[in-house]
CSV table of C-alpha atoms in Angstrom, one decimal:
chain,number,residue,atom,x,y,z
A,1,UNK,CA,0.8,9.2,27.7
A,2,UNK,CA,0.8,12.8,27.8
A,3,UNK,CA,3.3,13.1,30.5
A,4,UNK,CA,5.4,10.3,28.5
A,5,UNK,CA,5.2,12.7,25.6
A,6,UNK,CA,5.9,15.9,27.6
A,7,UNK,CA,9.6,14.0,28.9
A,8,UNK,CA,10.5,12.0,26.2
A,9,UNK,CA,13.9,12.5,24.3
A,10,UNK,CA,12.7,14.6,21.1
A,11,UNK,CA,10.5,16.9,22.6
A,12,UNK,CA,13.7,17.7,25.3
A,13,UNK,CA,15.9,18.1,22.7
A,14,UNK,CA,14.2,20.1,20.8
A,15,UNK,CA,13.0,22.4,23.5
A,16,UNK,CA,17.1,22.2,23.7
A,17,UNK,CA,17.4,24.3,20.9
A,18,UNK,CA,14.8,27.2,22.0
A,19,UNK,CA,15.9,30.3,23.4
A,20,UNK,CA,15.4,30.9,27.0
A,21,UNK,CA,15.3,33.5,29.6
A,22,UNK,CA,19.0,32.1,31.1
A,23,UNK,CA,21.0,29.9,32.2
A,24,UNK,CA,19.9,27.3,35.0
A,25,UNK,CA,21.2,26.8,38.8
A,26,UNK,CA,20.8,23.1,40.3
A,27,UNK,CA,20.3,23.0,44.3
A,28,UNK,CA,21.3,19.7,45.9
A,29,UNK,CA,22.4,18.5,49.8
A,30,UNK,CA,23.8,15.5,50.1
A,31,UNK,CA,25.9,12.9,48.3
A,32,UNK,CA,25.5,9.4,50.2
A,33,UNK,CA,25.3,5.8,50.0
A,34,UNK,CA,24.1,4.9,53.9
A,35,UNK,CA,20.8,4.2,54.4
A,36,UNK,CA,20.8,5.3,57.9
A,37,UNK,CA,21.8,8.3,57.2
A,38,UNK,CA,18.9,9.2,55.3
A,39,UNK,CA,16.8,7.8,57.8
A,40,UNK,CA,18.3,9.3,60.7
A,41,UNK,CA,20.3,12.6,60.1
A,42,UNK,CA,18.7,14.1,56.5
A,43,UNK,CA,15.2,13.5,54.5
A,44,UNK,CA,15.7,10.3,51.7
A,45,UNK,CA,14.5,13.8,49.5
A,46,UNK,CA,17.6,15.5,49.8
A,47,UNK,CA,20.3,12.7,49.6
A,48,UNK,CA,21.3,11.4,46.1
A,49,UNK,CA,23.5,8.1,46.0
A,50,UNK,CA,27.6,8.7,45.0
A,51,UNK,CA,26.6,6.3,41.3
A,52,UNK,CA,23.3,8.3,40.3
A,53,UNK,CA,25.4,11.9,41.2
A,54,UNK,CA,28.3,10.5,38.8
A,55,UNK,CA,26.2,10.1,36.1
A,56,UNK,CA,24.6,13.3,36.5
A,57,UNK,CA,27.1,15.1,36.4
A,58,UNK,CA,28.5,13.3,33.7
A,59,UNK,CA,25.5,13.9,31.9
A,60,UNK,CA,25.7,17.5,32.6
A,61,UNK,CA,29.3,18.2,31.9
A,62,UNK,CA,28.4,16.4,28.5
A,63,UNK,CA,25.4,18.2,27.2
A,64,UNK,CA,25.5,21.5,29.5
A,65,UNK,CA,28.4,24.0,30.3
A,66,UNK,CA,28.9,23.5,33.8
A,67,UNK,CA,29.9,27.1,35.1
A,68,UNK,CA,30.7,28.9,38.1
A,69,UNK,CA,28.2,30.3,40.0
A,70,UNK,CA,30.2,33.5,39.7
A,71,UNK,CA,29.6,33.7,35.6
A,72,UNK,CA,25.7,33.6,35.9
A,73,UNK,CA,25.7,36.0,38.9
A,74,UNK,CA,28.1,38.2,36.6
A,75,UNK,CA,25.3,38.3,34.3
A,76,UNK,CA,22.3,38.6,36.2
A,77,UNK,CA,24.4,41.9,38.0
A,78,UNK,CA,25.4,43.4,34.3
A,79,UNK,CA,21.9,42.9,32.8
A,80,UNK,CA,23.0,40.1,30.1
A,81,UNK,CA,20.9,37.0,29.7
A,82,UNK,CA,23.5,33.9,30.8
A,83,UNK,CA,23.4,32.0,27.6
A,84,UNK,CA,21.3,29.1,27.7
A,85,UNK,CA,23.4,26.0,28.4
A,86,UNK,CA,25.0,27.7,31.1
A,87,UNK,CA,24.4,25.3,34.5
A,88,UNK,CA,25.8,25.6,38.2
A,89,UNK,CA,25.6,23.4,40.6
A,90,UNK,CA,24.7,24.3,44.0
A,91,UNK,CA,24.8,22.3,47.7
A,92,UNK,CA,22.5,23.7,50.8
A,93,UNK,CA,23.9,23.2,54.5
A,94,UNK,CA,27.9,21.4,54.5
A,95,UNK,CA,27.0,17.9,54.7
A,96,UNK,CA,30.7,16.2,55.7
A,97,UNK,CA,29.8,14.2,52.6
A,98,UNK,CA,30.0,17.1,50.3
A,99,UNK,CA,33.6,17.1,51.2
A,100,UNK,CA,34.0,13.2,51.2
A,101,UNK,CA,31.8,12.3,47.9
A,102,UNK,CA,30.5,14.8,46.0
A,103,UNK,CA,33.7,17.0,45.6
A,104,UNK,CA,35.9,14.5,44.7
A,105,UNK,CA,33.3,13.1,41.9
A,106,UNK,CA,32.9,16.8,40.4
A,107,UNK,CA,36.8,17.3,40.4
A,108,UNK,CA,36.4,14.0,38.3
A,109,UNK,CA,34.3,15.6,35.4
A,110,UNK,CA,35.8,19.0,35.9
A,111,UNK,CA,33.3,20.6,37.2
A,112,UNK,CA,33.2,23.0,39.6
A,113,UNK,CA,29.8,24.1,42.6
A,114,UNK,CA,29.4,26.0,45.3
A,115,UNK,CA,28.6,24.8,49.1
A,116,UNK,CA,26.8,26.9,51.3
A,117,UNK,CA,27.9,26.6,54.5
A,118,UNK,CA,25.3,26.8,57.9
A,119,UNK,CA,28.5,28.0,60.0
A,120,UNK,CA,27.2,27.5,63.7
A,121,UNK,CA,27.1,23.3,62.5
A,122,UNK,CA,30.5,23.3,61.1
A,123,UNK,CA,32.4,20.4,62.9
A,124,UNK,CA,29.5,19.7,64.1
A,125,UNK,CA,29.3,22.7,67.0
A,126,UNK,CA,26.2,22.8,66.8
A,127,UNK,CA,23.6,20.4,65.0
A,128,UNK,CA,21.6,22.3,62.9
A,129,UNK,CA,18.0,21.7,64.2
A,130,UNK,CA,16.6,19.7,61.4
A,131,UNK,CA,19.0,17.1,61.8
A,132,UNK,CA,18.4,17.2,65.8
A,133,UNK,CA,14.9,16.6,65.4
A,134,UNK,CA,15.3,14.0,62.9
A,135,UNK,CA,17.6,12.1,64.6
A,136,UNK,CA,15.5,12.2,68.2
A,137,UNK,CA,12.4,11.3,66.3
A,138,UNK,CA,13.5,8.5,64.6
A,139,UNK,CA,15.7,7.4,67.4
A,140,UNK,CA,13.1,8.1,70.2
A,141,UNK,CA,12.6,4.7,72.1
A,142,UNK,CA,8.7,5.5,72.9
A,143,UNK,CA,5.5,4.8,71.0
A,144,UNK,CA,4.2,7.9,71.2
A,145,UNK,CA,5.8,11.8,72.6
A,146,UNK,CA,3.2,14.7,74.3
A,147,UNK,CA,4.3,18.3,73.5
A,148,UNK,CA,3.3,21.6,75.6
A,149,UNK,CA,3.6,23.7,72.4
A,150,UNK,CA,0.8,21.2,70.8
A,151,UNK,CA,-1.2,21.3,73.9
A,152,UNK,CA,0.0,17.7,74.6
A,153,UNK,CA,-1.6,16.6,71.9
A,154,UNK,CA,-0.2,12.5,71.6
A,155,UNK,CA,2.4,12.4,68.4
A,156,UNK,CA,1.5,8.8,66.9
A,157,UNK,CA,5.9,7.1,66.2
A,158,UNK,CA,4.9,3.8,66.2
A,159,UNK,CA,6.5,3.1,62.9
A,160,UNK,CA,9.2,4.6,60.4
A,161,UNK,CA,5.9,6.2,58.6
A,162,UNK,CA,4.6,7.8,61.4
A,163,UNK,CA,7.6,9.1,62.6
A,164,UNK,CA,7.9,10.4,58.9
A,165,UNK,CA,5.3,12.2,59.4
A,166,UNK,CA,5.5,13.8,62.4
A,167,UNK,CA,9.4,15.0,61.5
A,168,UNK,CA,7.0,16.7,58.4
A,169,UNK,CA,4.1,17.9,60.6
A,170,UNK,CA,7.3,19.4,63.4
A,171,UNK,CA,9.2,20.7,60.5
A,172,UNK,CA,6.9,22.9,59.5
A,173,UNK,CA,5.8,24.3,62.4
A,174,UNK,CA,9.5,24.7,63.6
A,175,UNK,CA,10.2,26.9,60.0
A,176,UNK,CA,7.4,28.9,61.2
A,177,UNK,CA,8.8,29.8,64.2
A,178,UNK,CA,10.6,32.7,65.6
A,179,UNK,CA,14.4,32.1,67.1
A,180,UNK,CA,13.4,31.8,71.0
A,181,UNK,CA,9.9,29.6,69.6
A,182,UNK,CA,12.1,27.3,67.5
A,183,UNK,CA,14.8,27.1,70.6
A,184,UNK,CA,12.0,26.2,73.2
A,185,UNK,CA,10.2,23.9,70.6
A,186,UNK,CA,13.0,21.8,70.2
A,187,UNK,CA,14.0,21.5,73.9
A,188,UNK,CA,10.5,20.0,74.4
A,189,UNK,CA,11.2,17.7,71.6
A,190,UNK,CA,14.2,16.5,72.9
A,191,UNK,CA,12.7,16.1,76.2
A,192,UNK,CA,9.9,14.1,75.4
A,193,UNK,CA,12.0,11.9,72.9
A,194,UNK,CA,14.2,10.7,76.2
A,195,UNK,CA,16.7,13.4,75.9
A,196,UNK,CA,17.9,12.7,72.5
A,197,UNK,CA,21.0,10.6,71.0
A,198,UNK,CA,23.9,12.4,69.8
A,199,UNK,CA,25.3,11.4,66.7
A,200,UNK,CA,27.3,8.5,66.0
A,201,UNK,CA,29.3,10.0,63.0
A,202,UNK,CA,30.2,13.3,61.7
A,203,UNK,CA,27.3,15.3,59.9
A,204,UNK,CA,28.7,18.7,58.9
A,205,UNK,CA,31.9,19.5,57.2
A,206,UNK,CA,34.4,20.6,59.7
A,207,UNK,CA,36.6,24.0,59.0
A,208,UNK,CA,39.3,21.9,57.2
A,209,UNK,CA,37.8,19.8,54.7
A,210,UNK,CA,35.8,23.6,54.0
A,211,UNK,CA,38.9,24.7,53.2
A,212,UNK,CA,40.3,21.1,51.1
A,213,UNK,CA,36.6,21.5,49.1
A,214,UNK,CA,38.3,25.1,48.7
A,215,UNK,CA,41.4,24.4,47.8
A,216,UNK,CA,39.8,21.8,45.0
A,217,UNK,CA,38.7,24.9,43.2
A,218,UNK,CA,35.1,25.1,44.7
A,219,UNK,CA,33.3,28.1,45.9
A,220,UNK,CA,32.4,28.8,49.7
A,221,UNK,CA,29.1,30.3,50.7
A,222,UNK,CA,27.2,31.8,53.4
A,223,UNK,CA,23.8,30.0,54.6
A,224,UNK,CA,23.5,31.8,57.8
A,225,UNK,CA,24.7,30.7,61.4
A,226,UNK,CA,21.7,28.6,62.5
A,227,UNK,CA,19.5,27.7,59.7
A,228,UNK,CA,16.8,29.6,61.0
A,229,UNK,CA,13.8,31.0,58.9
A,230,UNK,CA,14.9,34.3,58.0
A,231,UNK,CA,10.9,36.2,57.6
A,232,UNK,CA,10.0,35.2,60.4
A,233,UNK,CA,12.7,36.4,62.6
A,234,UNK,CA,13.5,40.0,64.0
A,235,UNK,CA,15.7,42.3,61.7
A,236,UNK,CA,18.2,42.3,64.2
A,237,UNK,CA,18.5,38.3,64.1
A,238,UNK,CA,18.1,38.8,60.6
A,239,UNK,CA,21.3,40.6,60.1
A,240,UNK,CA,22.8,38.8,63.2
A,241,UNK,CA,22.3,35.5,61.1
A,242,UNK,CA,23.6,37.1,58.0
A,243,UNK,CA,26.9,38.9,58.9
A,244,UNK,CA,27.9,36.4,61.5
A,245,UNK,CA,27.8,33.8,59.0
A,246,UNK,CA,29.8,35.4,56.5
A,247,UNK,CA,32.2,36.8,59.0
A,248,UNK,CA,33.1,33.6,60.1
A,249,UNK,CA,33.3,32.3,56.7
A,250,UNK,CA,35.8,34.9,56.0
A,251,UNK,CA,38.1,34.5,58.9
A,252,UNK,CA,38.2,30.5,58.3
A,253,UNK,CA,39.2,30.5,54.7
A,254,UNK,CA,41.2,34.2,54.2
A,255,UNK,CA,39.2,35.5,51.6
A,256,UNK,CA,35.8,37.3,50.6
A,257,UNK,CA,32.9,35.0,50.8
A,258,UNK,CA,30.8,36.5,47.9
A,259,UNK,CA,27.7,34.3,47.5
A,260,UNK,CA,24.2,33.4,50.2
A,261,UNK,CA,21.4,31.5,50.5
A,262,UNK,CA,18.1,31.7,52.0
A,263,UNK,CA,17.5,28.7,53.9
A,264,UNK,CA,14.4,26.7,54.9
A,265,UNK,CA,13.5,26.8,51.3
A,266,UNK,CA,10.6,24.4,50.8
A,267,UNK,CA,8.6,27.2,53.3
A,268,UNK,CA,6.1,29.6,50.7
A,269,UNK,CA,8.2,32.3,52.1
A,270,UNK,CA,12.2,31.7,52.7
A,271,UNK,CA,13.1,35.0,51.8
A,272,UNK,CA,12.1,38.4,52.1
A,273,UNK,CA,13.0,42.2,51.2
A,274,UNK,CA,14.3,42.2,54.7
A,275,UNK,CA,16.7,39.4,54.4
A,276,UNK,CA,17.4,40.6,51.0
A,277,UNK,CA,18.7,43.8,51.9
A,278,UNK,CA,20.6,42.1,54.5
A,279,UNK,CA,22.4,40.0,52.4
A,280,UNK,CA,23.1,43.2,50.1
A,281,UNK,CA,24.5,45.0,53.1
A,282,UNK,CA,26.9,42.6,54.4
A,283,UNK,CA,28.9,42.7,51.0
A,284,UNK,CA,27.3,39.8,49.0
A,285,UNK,CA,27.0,39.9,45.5
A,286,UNK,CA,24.0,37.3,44.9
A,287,UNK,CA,21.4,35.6,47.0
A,288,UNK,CA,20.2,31.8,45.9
A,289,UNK,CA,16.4,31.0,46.5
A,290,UNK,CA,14.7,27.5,46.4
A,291,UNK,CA,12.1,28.8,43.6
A,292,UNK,CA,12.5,27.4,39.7
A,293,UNK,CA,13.3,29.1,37.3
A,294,UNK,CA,16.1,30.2,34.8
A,295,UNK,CA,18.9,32.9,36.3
A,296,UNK,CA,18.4,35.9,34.1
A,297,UNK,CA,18.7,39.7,34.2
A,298,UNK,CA,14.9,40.0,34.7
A,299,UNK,CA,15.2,39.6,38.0
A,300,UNK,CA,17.6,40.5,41.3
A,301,UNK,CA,20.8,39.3,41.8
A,302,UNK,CA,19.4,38.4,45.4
A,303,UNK,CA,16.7,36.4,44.2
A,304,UNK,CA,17.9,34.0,42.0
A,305,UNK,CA,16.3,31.1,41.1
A,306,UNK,CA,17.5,27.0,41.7
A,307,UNK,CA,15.7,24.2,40.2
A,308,UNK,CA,16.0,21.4,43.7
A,309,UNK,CA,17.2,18.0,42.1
A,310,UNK,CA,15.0,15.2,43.9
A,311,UNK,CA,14.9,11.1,43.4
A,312,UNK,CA,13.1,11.5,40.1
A,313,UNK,CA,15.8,12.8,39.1
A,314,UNK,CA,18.4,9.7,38.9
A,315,UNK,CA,16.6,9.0,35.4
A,316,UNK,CA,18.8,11.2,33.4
A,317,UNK,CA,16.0,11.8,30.9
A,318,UNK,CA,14.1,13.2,33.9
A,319,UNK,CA,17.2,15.3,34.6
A,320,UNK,CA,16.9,17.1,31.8
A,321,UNK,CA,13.3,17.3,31.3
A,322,UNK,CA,13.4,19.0,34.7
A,323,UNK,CA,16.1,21.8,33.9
A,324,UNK,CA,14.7,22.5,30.0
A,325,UNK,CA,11.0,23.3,31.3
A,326,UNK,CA,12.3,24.9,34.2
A,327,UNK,CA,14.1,27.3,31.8
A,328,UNK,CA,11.0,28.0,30.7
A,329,UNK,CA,8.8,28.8,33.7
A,330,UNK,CA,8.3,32.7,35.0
A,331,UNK,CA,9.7,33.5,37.9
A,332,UNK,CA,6.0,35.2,39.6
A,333,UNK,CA,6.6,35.2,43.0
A,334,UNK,CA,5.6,38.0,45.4
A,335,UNK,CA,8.6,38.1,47.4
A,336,UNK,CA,10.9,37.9,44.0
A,337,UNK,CA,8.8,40.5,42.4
A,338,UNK,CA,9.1,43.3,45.5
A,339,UNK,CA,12.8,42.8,45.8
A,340,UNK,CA,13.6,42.8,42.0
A,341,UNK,CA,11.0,45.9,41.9
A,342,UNK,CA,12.8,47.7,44.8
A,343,UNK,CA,16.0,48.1,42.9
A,344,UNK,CA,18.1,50.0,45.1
A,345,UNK,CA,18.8,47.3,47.9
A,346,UNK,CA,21.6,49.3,49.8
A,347,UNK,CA,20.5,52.5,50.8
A,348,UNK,CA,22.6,54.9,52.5
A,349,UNK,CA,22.9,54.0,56.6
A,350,UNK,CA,23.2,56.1,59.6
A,351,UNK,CA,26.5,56.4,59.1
A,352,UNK,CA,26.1,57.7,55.3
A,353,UNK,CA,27.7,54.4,53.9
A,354,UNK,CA,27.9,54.2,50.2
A,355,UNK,CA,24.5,53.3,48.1
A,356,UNK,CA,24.8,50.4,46.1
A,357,UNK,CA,22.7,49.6,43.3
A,358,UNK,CA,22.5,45.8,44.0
A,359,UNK,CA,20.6,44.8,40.8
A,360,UNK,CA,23.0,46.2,38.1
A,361,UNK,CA,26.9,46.6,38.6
């Protein structure tokens, strides 16, 4: 009852009315329809069916102002509070479906997102290693695998929901790992599955629908090269990941790729002062995080908040009982609070660059 109460229309609309700290930035992945897809390439989490992402952003475009990401980050850099209503929409990795599906449904409702592009996967190069392991997992033809880097301890896939779990159990070991761990960690993966089966369809966006979802006045971004877990890699992978990404970006579409974000976000720690500084120095304006909470002056442009939209979400009162408490909610975390304390996120280099502020300006 009291959760009924908490969600139900009146209590939403009139938290609706209250002001907040800012505006609100939505984080999705994937627009599909194919059920193996979800159970094969990406986690049933992160994929929201082409009907239920209509009506949200029907919904959204009817009761919120969908902005550019540019307007809130504009903002959050001047020290203003983005008013209220404000909402951008947001998409992790460059799913080919954000390209085939999702664009074409926000060009419907006028609305506008940004993608952030994993640049070594685009065209599908090089599989970002979540989908890899998802897709020899659950297409491994053994009952069980042994791994060296779990001391061959037997991995139970004798069904979908054991597979399930061990994609969870490898995951998060793998986000834990440094570059060379993750690298070797997959190989044995792989190995033990049978050698893996490559993909039967195309997973990541290739250079020129980047540049169609472009052209249909979205906004490219940066999500590194390889997806890897930025704290706990070296600081010279860290800016390898970061400037290589945004390079290539660059080169591909002609023009200044202004916006990042931190993957691997469901980790406690996706981000750091490290990979914030990072971000600052290769000519970024903001950096996105997977943490909830409202996008307001309060904090660094580097460590901006994203409410994640999940299944619950395809109930549009759920939808917006989600984004009007997550207005609400303070953005305590220790990683947000030392960057946003640290202020000055570009000092000067060895070779005397310029010092940039990179929380006001």
């Amino acid at each position: 009852m009291g959760r009924a109460i908490r969600n139900s229309a009146p209590v939403v609309s009139f938290l609706r009315t209250l002001p907040s700290a800012g505006g609100m930035v939505l984080r999705y992945h994937s627009v599909n329809d194919d059920p193996a897809w979800r159970r094969e390439y990406i986690q049933s989490s992160l994929v929201v069916h082409p009907e239920v992402f209509d009506r949200q952003i029907a919904y959204l475009a009817s009761v919120y102002e969908i902005v550019p990401l540019d307007a809130i980050v504009n903002c959050v850099r001047e020290g203003r509070r983005p008013p209220m209503r404000w909402t951008a929409i947001t998409f992790d990795d460059g799913y080919e479906d954000n390209a085939r599906l999702a664009t074409p449904i926000l060009a419907k409702h006028g609305a506008t997102a940004t993608f952030y592009i994993t640049s070594g996967a685009v065209g599908d190069e090089e599989l970002m290693w979540t989908v890899r392991l998802r897709r020899a997992i659950m297409r491994c033809g053994r009952d069980t695998i042994e791994l060296p880097f779990l001391d061959s301890r037997s991995v139970d896939l004798r069904t979908d929901r054991t597979r399930e779990r061990a994609i969870k159990m490898l995951t998060g070991i793998l986000k834990r790992s440094t570059r060379d761990e993750l690298r070797s960690f997959m190989q044995q993966i792989v190995e033990a599955c049978g050698g893996g089966v490559p993909p039967d369809r195309p997973v990541m966006m290739s250079w020129d629908q980047i540049r169609q979802v472009r052209d249909a006045g979205m906004t490219i971004g940066g999500h590194t090269v390889h997806h890897y877990n930025l704290p706990c890699q070296s600081d010279e992978i860290v800016r390898s990941e970061i400037e290589a990404s945004k390079r290539a970006l660059e080169d591909a579409l002609g023009e200044e790729v202004r916006h990042f974000a931190y993957p691997n976000g469901r980790t406690s720690r996706h981000f750091d002062i490290r990979s914030a500084r990072a971000a600052a120095r290769a000519g970024y304006r903001s950096a996105v995080t997977s943490l909830n909470g409202p996008a307001s002056p309060l904090h660094s442009p580097y460590c901006i908040p994203r409410l994640g939209i999940v299944p619950r979400d395809a109930a549009l009162g759920r939808l917006a009982a989600d984004i009007e408490y997550g207005r609400r909610l303070r953005l305590d975390h220790p990683c947000a609070n030392r960057i946003s304390a640290a202020g000055d996120l570009m000092e000067t280099d060895d070779t005397g660059g310029p010092r940039d502020r990179g929380v006001r300006g």
